[in-house]
CSV table of C-alpha atoms in Angstrom, one decimal:
chain,number,residue,atom,x,y,z
A,1,UNK,CA,39.1,38.2,-24.4
A,2,UNK,CA,37.6,39.2,-21.0
A,3,UNK,CA,38.6,37.4,-17.8
A,4,UNK,CA,35.0,36.2,-17.5
A,5,UNK,CA,35.0,34.8,-21.0
A,6,UNK,CA,38.3,33.0,-20.3
A,7,UNK,CA,36.9,31.5,-17.1
A,8,UNK,CA,33.8,30.3,-18.9
A,9,UNK,CA,35.9,28.7,-21.6
A,10,UNK,CA,38.1,27.0,-18.9
A,11,UNK,CA,35.0,25.8,-17.2
A,12,UNK,CA,33.7,24.2,-20.4
A,13,UNK,CA,37.1,22.5,-20.8
A,14,UNK,CA,36.7,21.1,-17.3
A,15,UNK,CA,33.3,19.7,-18.2
A,16,UNK,CA,34.7,18.2,-21.3
A,17,UNK,CA,37.5,16.6,-19.3
A,18,UNK,CA,35.0,15.1,-16.8
A,19,UNK,CA,32.9,13.9,-19.7
A,20,UNK,CA,35.9,12.1,-21.1
A,21,UNK,CA,36.8,10.6,-17.8
A,22,UNK,CA,33.5,8.7,-17.9
A,23,UNK,CA,35.1,6.3,-20.4
A,24,UNK,CA,36.9,4.8,-17.5
A,25,UNK,CA,33.5,3.7,-16.1
A,26,UNK,CA,33.1,2.9,-12.4
A,27,UNK,CA,36.1,1.0,-11.1
A,28,UNK,CA,35.5,0.6,-7.4
A,29,UNK,CA,38.8,0.6,-5.6
A,30,UNK,CA,40.6,2.9,-3.1
A,31,UNK,CA,44.2,2.9,-4.2
A,32,UNK,CA,44.1,5.7,-6.8
A,33,UNK,CA,42.3,8.2,-4.6
A,34,UNK,CA,44.5,7.3,-1.7
A,35,UNK,CA,47.6,7.9,-3.8
A,36,UNK,CA,46.3,11.1,-5.3
A,37,UNK,CA,45.4,12.6,-1.9
A,38,UNK,CA,48.8,11.6,-0.6
A,39,UNK,CA,50.4,13.5,-3.5
A,40,UNK,CA,48.2,16.5,-2.6
A,41,UNK,CA,49.6,16.5,0.9
A,42,UNK,CA,46.7,14.7,2.5
A,43,UNK,CA,44.3,17.7,2.6
A,44,UNK,CA,41.8,15.6,4.6
A,45,UNK,CA,44.1,15.9,7.6
A,46,UNK,CA,43.3,19.6,7.7
A,47,UNK,CA,39.6,19.0,8.8
A,48,UNK,CA,38.7,18.8,12.5
A,49,UNK,CA,36.3,16.0,11.6
A,50,UNK,CA,34.9,14.1,8.7
A,51,UNK,CA,31.5,12.3,8.4
A,52,UNK,CA,30.7,9.8,5.6
A,53,UNK,CA,27.1,9.0,4.8
A,54,UNK,CA,26.1,5.9,2.8
A,55,UNK,CA,23.0,3.9,2.2
A,56,UNK,CA,20.6,3.1,-0.6
A,57,UNK,CA,18.1,5.9,0.1
A,58,UNK,CA,18.2,8.9,2.3
A,59,UNK,CA,21.9,9.4,2.3
A,60,UNK,CA,21.7,12.8,0.5
A,61,UNK,CA,19.0,14.1,2.8
A,62,UNK,CA,20.9,12.8,5.9
A,63,UNK,CA,24.1,14.4,4.8
A,64,UNK,CA,22.3,17.7,4.1
A,65,UNK,CA,20.5,17.6,7.5
A,66,UNK,CA,23.9,17.0,9.2
A,67,UNK,CA,25.7,19.8,7.4
A,68,UNK,CA,22.8,22.2,8.1
A,69,UNK,CA,22.9,21.5,11.9
A,70,UNK,CA,26.7,21.9,12.0
A,71,UNK,CA,26.5,25.2,10.1
A,72,UNK,CA,23.8,26.4,12.5
A,73,UNK,CA,26.2,25.6,15.4
A,74,UNK,CA,28.7,28.1,13.9
A,75,UNK,CA,31.0,25.6,12.2
A,76,UNK,CA,32.5,26.2,8.8
A,77,UNK,CA,31.1,23.2,6.9
A,78,UNK,CA,31.8,21.4,3.6
A,79,UNK,CA,29.3,19.1,1.9
A,80,UNK,CA,30.0,16.8,-1.0
A,81,UNK,CA,26.9,15.1,-2.6
A,82,UNK,CA,26.0,13.3,-5.8
A,83,UNK,CA,24.6,13.4,-8.4
A,84,UNK,CA,24.0,17.0,-9.3
A,85,UNK,CA,20.7,18.1,-10.8
A,86,UNK,CA,21.7,20.7,-13.4
A,87,UNK,CA,25.2,22.0,-12.7
A,88,UNK,CA,28.4,20.4,-11.4
A,89,UNK,CA,29.0,23.0,-8.6
A,90,UNK,CA,25.9,21.7,-6.7
A,91,UNK,CA,28.1,18.8,-5.5
A,92,UNK,CA,30.5,21.1,-3.7
A,93,UNK,CA,29.3,23.4,-0.9
A,94,UNK,CA,31.2,25.3,1.7
A,95,UNK,CA,29.3,27.2,4.4
A,96,UNK,CA,26.1,26.4,2.5
A,97,UNK,CA,27.3,28.0,-0.8
A,98,UNK,CA,28.2,26.2,-4.0
A,99,UNK,CA,31.9,26.5,-4.9
A,100,UNK,CA,32.6,29.1,-7.6
A,101,UNK,CA,33.8,27.8,-11.0
A,102,UNK,CA,37.2,29.3,-10.3
A,103,UNK,CA,37.6,27.2,-7.2
A,104,UNK,CA,36.6,24.1,-9.1
A,105,UNK,CA,39.1,24.9,-11.9
A,106,UNK,CA,41.8,25.3,-9.3
A,107,UNK,CA,40.9,22.0,-7.7
A,108,UNK,CA,40.9,20.3,-11.1
A,109,UNK,CA,44.4,21.6,-11.9
A,110,UNK,CA,45.7,20.3,-8.5
A,111,UNK,CA,44.1,16.9,-8.9
A,112,UNK,CA,45.2,16.6,-12.6
A,113,UNK,CA,48.8,17.3,-11.6
A,114,UNK,CA,48.7,14.8,-8.8
A,115,UNK,CA,47.3,12.0,-10.9
A,116,UNK,CA,49.7,12.7,-13.8
A,117,UNK,CA,52.7,12.6,-11.3
A,118,UNK,CA,51.4,9.2,-10.1
A,119,UNK,CA,51.1,8.0,-13.7
A,120,UNK,CA,47.4,7.0,-13.6
A,121,UNK,CA,44.0,8.3,-14.8
A,122,UNK,CA,41.1,8.9,-12.4
A,123,UNK,CA,37.6,7.8,-13.0
A,124,UNK,CA,34.8,10.5,-13.1
A,125,UNK,CA,33.8,10.1,-9.4
A,126,UNK,CA,37.4,9.6,-8.2
A,127,UNK,CA,38.3,12.9,-9.8
A,128,UNK,CA,35.4,14.7,-8.2
A,129,UNK,CA,36.1,13.2,-4.8
A,130,UNK,CA,39.7,14.3,-4.8
A,131,UNK,CA,38.7,17.7,-6.1
A,132,UNK,CA,36.2,18.1,-3.2
A,133,UNK,CA,38.6,17.2,-0.5
A,134,UNK,CA,41.3,19.5,-1.8
A,135,UNK,CA,39.0,22.4,-2.5
A,136,UNK,CA,37.3,22.1,0.9
A,137,UNK,CA,40.7,22.1,2.7
A,138,UNK,CA,41.7,25.2,0.7
A,139,UNK,CA,38.5,26.9,1.7
A,140,UNK,CA,39.4,26.2,5.4
A,141,UNK,CA,36.4,24.0,6.1
A,142,UNK,CA,36.4,22.7,9.7
A,143,UNK,CA,34.2,19.7,9.2
A,144,UNK,CA,33.4,17.8,5.9
A,145,UNK,CA,30.3,15.7,5.3
A,146,UNK,CA,30.8,13.3,2.3
A,147,UNK,CA,28.0,11.4,0.7
A,148,UNK,CA,28.9,8.0,-0.7
A,149,UNK,CA,28.6,7.7,-4.5
A,150,UNK,CA,28.0,4.0,-5.0
A,151,UNK,CA,28.2,1.1,-2.6
A,152,UNK,CA,30.6,1.9,0.2
A,153,UNK,CA,33.4,-0.5,0.7
A,154,UNK,CA,35.3,0.6,-2.4
A,155,UNK,CA,33.7,4.0,-3.0
A,156,UNK,CA,36.1,6.8,-3.6
A,157,UNK,CA,34.9,8.7,-0.5
A,158,UNK,CA,36.0,5.8,1.7
A,159,UNK,CA,39.6,6.5,0.7
A,160,UNK,CA,39.3,9.9,2.5
A,161,UNK,CA,39.0,8.4,6.0
A,162,UNK,CA,36.1,9.5,8.2
A,163,UNK,CA,35.9,9.5,12.0
A,164,UNK,CA,32.1,9.1,11.8
A,165,UNK,CA,30.3,6.9,9.3
A,166,UNK,CA,26.6,6.3,8.8
A,167,UNK,CA,24.6,3.9,6.7
A,168,UNK,CA,21.0,5.2,6.4
A,169,UNK,CA,19.7,1.8,5.3
A,170,UNK,CA,19.7,-0.7,2.5
A,171,UNK,CA,17.3,-1.6,-0.3
A,172,UNK,CA,17.6,-3.2,-3.7
A,173,UNK,CA,19.4,-1.0,-6.2
A,174,UNK,CA,22.5,-1.3,-8.4
A,175,UNK,CA,22.2,-5.1,-8.0
A,176,UNK,CA,24.4,-5.5,-11.1
A,177,UNK,CA,27.3,-3.9,-9.2
A,178,UNK,CA,26.6,-4.5,-5.5
A,179,UNK,CA,25.0,-7.9,-5.5
A,180,UNK,CA,21.6,-9.4,-6.0
A,181,UNK,CA,20.4,-9.7,-2.4
A,182,UNK,CA,19.9,-7.4,0.5
A,183,UNK,CA,22.6,-9.4,2.4
A,184,UNK,CA,25.2,-8.7,-0.3
A,185,UNK,CA,24.3,-5.1,-0.7
A,186,UNK,CA,24.3,-4.5,3.1
A,187,UNK,CA,27.8,-5.9,3.3
A,188,UNK,CA,29.0,-3.5,0.5
A,189,UNK,CA,27.3,-0.5,2.1
A,190,UNK,CA,28.6,-1.4,5.6
A,191,UNK,CA,32.1,-1.6,4.1
A,192,UNK,CA,32.5,2.1,5.0
A,193,UNK,CA,32.8,1.1,8.7
A,194,UNK,CA,36.3,1.0,10.0
A,195,UNK,CA,38.1,0.1,13.3
A,196,UNK,CA,37.8,2.8,15.9
A,197,UNK,CA,35.1,4.8,14.1
A,198,UNK,CA,32.0,6.1,15.6
A,199,UNK,CA,29.1,4.6,13.5
A,200,UNK,CA,25.4,5.0,12.9
A,201,UNK,CA,22.9,2.5,11.4
A,202,UNK,CA,19.8,4.3,10.1
A,203,UNK,CA,16.2,3.2,9.6
A,204,UNK,CA,15.6,4.4,6.0
A,205,UNK,CA,16.0,1.0,4.4
A,206,UNK,CA,14.4,-2.4,4.5
A,207,UNK,CA,14.0,-3.5,8.2
A,208,UNK,CA,15.5,-7.0,7.6
A,209,UNK,CA,18.8,-5.4,6.5
A,210,UNK,CA,19.4,-3.6,9.9
A,211,UNK,CA,20.8,-6.7,11.7
A,212,UNK,CA,23.2,-7.3,8.9
A,213,UNK,CA,24.5,-3.7,9.1
A,214,UNK,CA,24.8,-4.0,12.9
A,215,UNK,CA,26.8,-7.2,12.6
A,216,UNK,CA,29.1,-5.7,10.0
A,217,UNK,CA,29.7,-2.6,12.1
A,218,UNK,CA,30.6,-4.7,15.1
A,219,UNK,CA,32.8,-7.0,12.9
A,220,UNK,CA,34.6,-3.9,11.7
A,221,UNK,CA,35.5,-3.0,15.2
A,222,UNK,CA,33.8,0.4,15.5
A,223,UNK,CA,34.4,2.2,18.7
A,224,UNK,CA,30.7,3.3,19.2
A,225,UNK,CA,27.5,2.4,17.4
A,226,UNK,CA,24.1,4.1,17.4
A,227,UNK,CA,21.2,2.2,15.8
A,228,UNK,CA,18.3,4.5,14.9
A,229,UNK,CA,15.0,3.0,16.1
A,230,UNK,CA,11.4,4.0,16.1
A,231,UNK,CA,11.7,6.0,19.4
A,232,UNK,CA,14.4,8.2,18.0
A,233,UNK,CA,12.4,8.9,14.9
A,234,UNK,CA,9.3,9.8,16.9
A,235,UNK,CA,11.4,12.1,19.1
A,236,UNK,CA,12.5,14.3,16.1
A,237,UNK,CA,11.0,17.6,17.1
A,238,UNK,CA,9.9,20.7,15.2
A,239,UNK,CA,9.6,21.3,11.5
A,240,UNK,CA,11.9,19.9,8.9
A,241,UNK,CA,13.1,21.7,5.8
A,242,UNK,CA,12.6,18.6,3.7
A,243,UNK,CA,9.0,17.5,3.1
A,244,UNK,CA,7.6,14.0,3.7
A,245,UNK,CA,7.2,11.7,6.7
A,246,UNK,CA,10.1,9.6,5.5
A,247,UNK,CA,12.4,12.5,6.2
A,248,UNK,CA,11.9,12.0,10.0
A,249,UNK,CA,14.1,8.8,9.7
A,250,UNK,CA,16.7,10.7,7.8
A,251,UNK,CA,16.7,13.5,10.4
A,252,UNK,CA,17.0,11.0,13.2
A,253,UNK,CA,20.0,9.5,11.5
A,254,UNK,CA,21.6,13.0,11.1
A,255,UNK,CA,21.0,13.7,14.8
A,256,UNK,CA,22.9,10.6,15.7
A,257,UNK,CA,25.7,11.6,13.3
A,258,UNK,CA,25.8,15.0,15.1
A,259,UNK,CA,26.0,13.3,18.4
A,260,UNK,CA,29.2,11.4,17.3
A,261,UNK,CA,30.6,14.5,15.6
A,262,UNK,CA,30.4,16.4,18.9
A,263,UNK,CA,32.7,13.8,20.4
A,264,UNK,CA,35.1,14.0,17.5
A,265,UNK,CA,35.1,17.8,17.4
A,266,UNK,CA,35.1,18.3,21.2
A,267,UNK,CA,32.4,20.9,20.6
A,268,UNK,CA,28.6,20.9,21.3
A,269,UNK,CA,26.0,21.1,18.6
A,270,UNK,CA,23.3,22.2,21.0
A,271,UNK,CA,19.5,21.7,20.8
A,272,UNK,CA,18.8,25.2,19.3
A,273,UNK,CA,21.4,24.6,16.5
A,274,UNK,CA,19.9,21.2,15.8
A,275,UNK,CA,16.3,22.6,15.6
A,276,UNK,CA,17.3,25.5,13.4
A,277,UNK,CA,19.5,23.3,11.2
A,278,UNK,CA,16.8,20.7,10.6
A,279,UNK,CA,14.2,23.4,9.8
A,280,UNK,CA,16.5,25.4,7.5
A,281,UNK,CA,17.8,22.4,5.5
A,282,UNK,CA,17.3,22.5,1.8
A,283,UNK,CA,18.0,19.9,-0.8
A,284,UNK,CA,16.6,20.4,-4.3
A,285,UNK,CA,14.7,17.6,-5.9
A,286,UNK,CA,13.5,15.9,-2.7
A,287,UNK,CA,9.7,16.2,-2.7
A,288,UNK,CA,10.2,19.8,-3.6
A,289,UNK,CA,7.3,22.0,-4.6
A,290,UNK,CA,8.3,24.1,-7.6
A,291,UNK,CA,5.0,25.3,-9.0
A,292,UNK,CA,1.4,26.3,-8.3
A,293,UNK,CA,-1.9,26.3,-10.1
A,294,UNK,CA,-1.4,23.3,-10.5
A,295,UNK,CA,1.0,22.4,-7.7
A,296,UNK,CA,4.2,20.8,-9.1
A,297,UNK,CA,6.2,18.5,-6.9
A,298,UNK,CA,9.5,17.0,-8.0
A,299,UNK,CA,11.4,14.1,-6.4
A,300,UNK,CA,14.2,11.8,-7.5
A,301,UNK,CA,12.5,8.5,-6.4
A,302,UNK,CA,14.9,6.5,-8.5
A,303,UNK,CA,14.3,3.0,-7.1
A,304,UNK,CA,11.2,1.2,-5.9
A,305,UNK,CA,11.7,1.8,-2.2
A,306,UNK,CA,12.2,5.5,-2.7
A,307,UNK,CA,9.2,5.5,-5.0
A,308,UNK,CA,7.1,3.9,-2.3
A,309,UNK,CA,8.2,6.4,0.2
A,310,UNK,CA,7.2,9.2,-2.1
A,311,UNK,CA,3.9,7.6,-2.9
A,312,UNK,CA,3.1,7.5,0.9
A,313,UNK,CA,4.1,11.1,1.3
A,314,UNK,CA,1.9,12.2,-1.6
A,315,UNK,CA,-1.1,10.8,0.1
A,316,UNK,CA,-0.8,13.8,2.5
A,317,UNK,CA,-1.2,16.2,-0.4
A,318,UNK,CA,-4.8,16.6,-1.5
A,319,UNK,CA,-5.4,17.3,-5.1
A,320,UNK,CA,-8.5,17.1,-7.3
A,321,UNK,CA,-6.5,15.5,-10.1
A,322,UNK,CA,-2.9,14.2,-10.1
A,323,UNK,CA,-0.8,13.7,-13.2
A,324,UNK,CA,2.5,11.8,-13.0
A,325,UNK,CA,5.5,12.8,-15.1
A,326,UNK,CA,7.9,9.9,-15.2
A,327,UNK,CA,11.5,9.6,-16.5
A,328,UNK,CA,13.8,6.8,-15.5
A,329,UNK,CA,17.5,5.9,-16.1
A,330,UNK,CA,17.9,2.8,-18.1
A,331,UNK,CA,19.8,0.9,-15.4
A,332,UNK,CA,16.8,1.3,-13.0
A,333,UNK,CA,13.8,-0.9,-12.2
A,334,UNK,CA,11.2,1.0,-14.3
A,335,UNK,CA,8.5,-1.6,-13.5
A,336,UNK,CA,9.0,-1.3,-9.7
A,337,UNK,CA,9.1,2.5,-9.8
A,338,UNK,CA,6.0,2.7,-12.0
A,339,UNK,CA,4.0,0.3,-9.8
A,340,UNK,CA,4.8,2.4,-6.7
A,341,UNK,CA,3.9,5.7,-8.3
A,342,UNK,CA,0.9,5.2,-10.5
A,343,UNK,CA,-1.5,4.8,-7.6
A,344,UNK,CA,-3.5,7.9,-7.3
A,345,UNK,CA,-2.5,9.2,-10.7
A,346,UNK,CA,-5.3,10.2,-13.1
A,347,UNK,CA,-2.9,10.1,-16.1
A,348,UNK,CA,0.8,9.6,-16.8
A,349,UNK,CA,3.2,11.4,-19.1
A,350,UNK,CA,6.4,9.5,-19.9
A,351,UNK,CA,9.5,11.3,-21.1
A,352,UNK,CA,13.3,11.0,-21.3
A,353,UNK,CA,15.9,13.3,-19.9
A,354,UNK,CA,18.7,14.8,-22.0
A,355,UNK,CA,21.3,12.5,-20.3
A,356,UNK,CA,22.7,9.5,-22.1
A,357,UNK,CA,21.6,7.3,-19.2
A,358,UNK,CA,17.9,7.9,-20.0
A,359,UNK,CA,15.5,5.0,-20.6
A,360,UNK,CA,13.8,5.3,-24.1
A,361,UNK,CA,10.3,6.6,-23.9
A,362,UNK,CA,8.7,3.6,-25.5
A,363,UNK,CA,10.4,1.2,-23.1
A,364,UNK,CA,9.3,3.3,-20.1
A,365,UNK,CA,5.7,3.6,-21.5
A,366,UNK,CA,5.5,-0.2,-21.7
A,367,UNK,CA,6.6,-0.5,-18.1
A,368,UNK,CA,3.8,2.0,-17.0
A,369,UNK,CA,1.2,0.2,-19.1
A,370,UNK,CA,2.2,-3.2,-17.5
A,371,UNK,CA,1.8,-1.6,-14.0
A,372,UNK,CA,-1.5,0.1,-14.8
A,373,UNK,CA,-3.2,-1.2,-18.0
A,374,UNK,CA,-6.2,1.1,-17.8
A,375,UNK,CA,-4.3,4.3,-17.0
A,376,UNK,CA,-4.0,6.9,-19.9
A,377,UNK,CA,-0.3,7.2,-20.8
A,378,UNK,CA,1.0,10.1,-22.9
A,379,UNK,CA,4.5,10.6,-24.4
A,380,UNK,CA,6.5,13.8,-24.5
A,381,UNK,CA,9.9,14.3,-26.1
A,382,UNK,CA,11.6,16.1,-23.2
A,383,UNK,CA,11.0,17.3,-19.6
A,384,UNK,CA,9.8,20.8,-20.6
A,385,UNK,CA,7.2,19.4,-23.0
A,386,UNK,CA,6.1,16.7,-20.5
A,387,UNK,CA,5.6,19.3,-17.7
A,388,UNK,CA,3.6,21.6,-20.0
A,389,UNK,CA,1.4,18.8,-21.0
A,390,UNK,CA,0.9,17.5,-17.5
A,391,UNK,CA,0.0,20.9,-16.2
A,392,UNK,CA,-2.7,21.2,-18.8
A,393,UNK,CA,-4.0,17.7,-18.0
A,394,UNK,CA,-4.0,18.5,-14.2
A,395,UNK,CA,-5.8,21.8,-14.5
A,396,UNK,CA,-5.3,24.7,-12.0
A,397,UNK,CA,-6.7,22.8,-9.0
A,398,UNK,CA,-4.8,19.6,-9.6
A,399,UNK,CA,-1.2,18.5,-9.1
A,400,UNK,CA,1.7,17.4,-11.1
A,401,UNK,CA,4.3,15.0,-9.7
A,402,UNK,CA,7.6,14.6,-11.6
A,403,UNK,CA,9.6,11.7,-10.4
A,404,UNK,CA,11.8,8.7,-11.2
A,405,UNK,CA,15.1,10.4,-11.8
A,406,UNK,CA,17.2,13.2,-10.3
A,407,UNK,CA,18.1,14.2,-13.8
A,408,UNK,CA,14.4,14.8,-14.4
A,409,UNK,CA,14.2,16.9,-11.2
A,410,UNK,CA,17.1,19.0,-12.5
A,411,UNK,CA,15.5,19.6,-15.9
A,412,UNK,CA,12.2,20.4,-14.2
A,413,UNK,CA,14.0,23.0,-12.0
A,414,UNK,CA,15.5,24.6,-15.1
A,415,UNK,CA,12.2,24.7,-16.9
A,416,UNK,CA,10.0,25.9,-14.0
A,417,UNK,CA,12.4,27.8,-11.7
A,418,UNK,CA,14.9,29.2,-14.2
A,419,UNK,CA,17.7,27.2,-12.5
A,420,UNK,CA,21.1,27.7,-14.0
A,421,UNK,CA,22.4,24.7,-16.0
A,422,UNK,CA,25.8,23.7,-17.2
A,423,UNK,CA,26.4,24.3,-20.9
A,424,UNK,CA,27.0,20.6,-21.2
A,425,UNK,CA,25.2,17.9,-19.2
A,426,UNK,CA,27.8,15.7,-17.5
A,427,UNK,CA,26.5,12.8,-15.3
A,428,UNK,CA,28.1,9.8,-13.6
A,429,UNK,CA,28.6,6.9,-16.0
A,430,UNK,CA,26.5,3.8,-15.9
A,431,UNK,CA,28.1,1.0,-13.8
C-alpha cells in the first residue's frame, strides 16, 4: 500500500471517528476541553494572542476579516471556523491555508490520547476545538482567531481563553438550546466575556439586544469595551472581499477586534494592512457568485435575520428573472427563512442536502407555499438537480440564488466549482 493510500485510509478513519462522536450530542460545558488542553500542555499558551468571535450572525465573516487583516500585517495566523461546507479541513487554516490531512490526523491522535488519559469522551465540537488549538500551536501560529460554535458561555472555544472577545450581535436562532427570547440568547452569547478581557459588541444583530450585551460585558468586568455604532460602519473604507452591504457591519466589528489585538500583541496592524486584508478576505458560501449565464449566488442564510440581510443585498443585483433554490436544516425556522427570501423570486426549487440534518422536501415546500401561495414551487431530489433545474428556469439572463443552509452552499460549490468534498459528509449534530 502506498503512503498516500494509507493516509487516505487514516483520514477516512478520522471522519468515521468524528461521525461516531456525534452520538454524544452537544453537551455545553467547559470542563472536558479545559482538562484535555491541560493534558496537552496548554498549547493555547504558545500564542501571542487569541481572539474569540461569537454572535448569531456574522461571526464567521468577522473572524475571517480579522484573520485576513492580521495576515496582511505579516503575522502568522490561525483561523478556526464552523461548520465546514464540503470538507473538514476548511475549519482549520494556518497562514490562510487549510491544514493538510496529515496535520489533522496528528492532532486527532494527540487529542484522542489526552482524552483517553483523562478517562472521558469528547463531543464532536469539543474534539475539533482541541484539535484546532493543538494543531495551530504545532504550526507555530502567532495569533489564533476562534469562531464560537453554539452560544458562547459554555461553548468549547470559551475553554481556550481569549484576550479579546467579540459578539457580533444577537437574533433568534437555536432557541431550543439558548433560550426563547433575545434577552436569554444575549446572555448566553455574552457569556464569552471574562474579567480583564478586551471586548467588542457588534451591530450585526437585532438593535434591542445591544444594551443587553453591553450590560453583560460590563458585569463580566472586561478591561475595555468597544461598541460598534453607525459611524464606525460608515467609516469602513475601500472594497470588501465579501459581498453585501451587511458585511460593512462585520468589517467594522473586525476592525475593532484588530484594535484590541494590537494592544494584546504590542504590534500595529496598520491602515494599509487593514485595507488589504478587508479587500482580500474570502469566505465561501457568503453571498458568493459561483456561476454565470445565469448568475448563481450562494449564501448560508440559515435563520430569518440572515435571510433578510441576504434579501436586502440581492436587491442590488439586477436580474431579468430570479429563481430561488432553497434547502433548510430541520431545526431551523423554515417559514421565517422562506418569507424573507421569496420576495423577488419568480419561482422556487426546494431540495434537501445529503446531511442527516436536512428538512424533508415536502415539509420545506409546505413552508414556501405558506409564505407565497401563488409562487410556483418545484421539487428536486438533491442540490445538483435543483441547481440544474433552476438554471434552466432562470435562463441565461436571469439569476439563481441558492440559500437556507451552509450545507447547500457546500454542495453547490461541489456541483458548480468542482470543489473537493470529503468521502463521507460529517456535520455537527443537532442540538
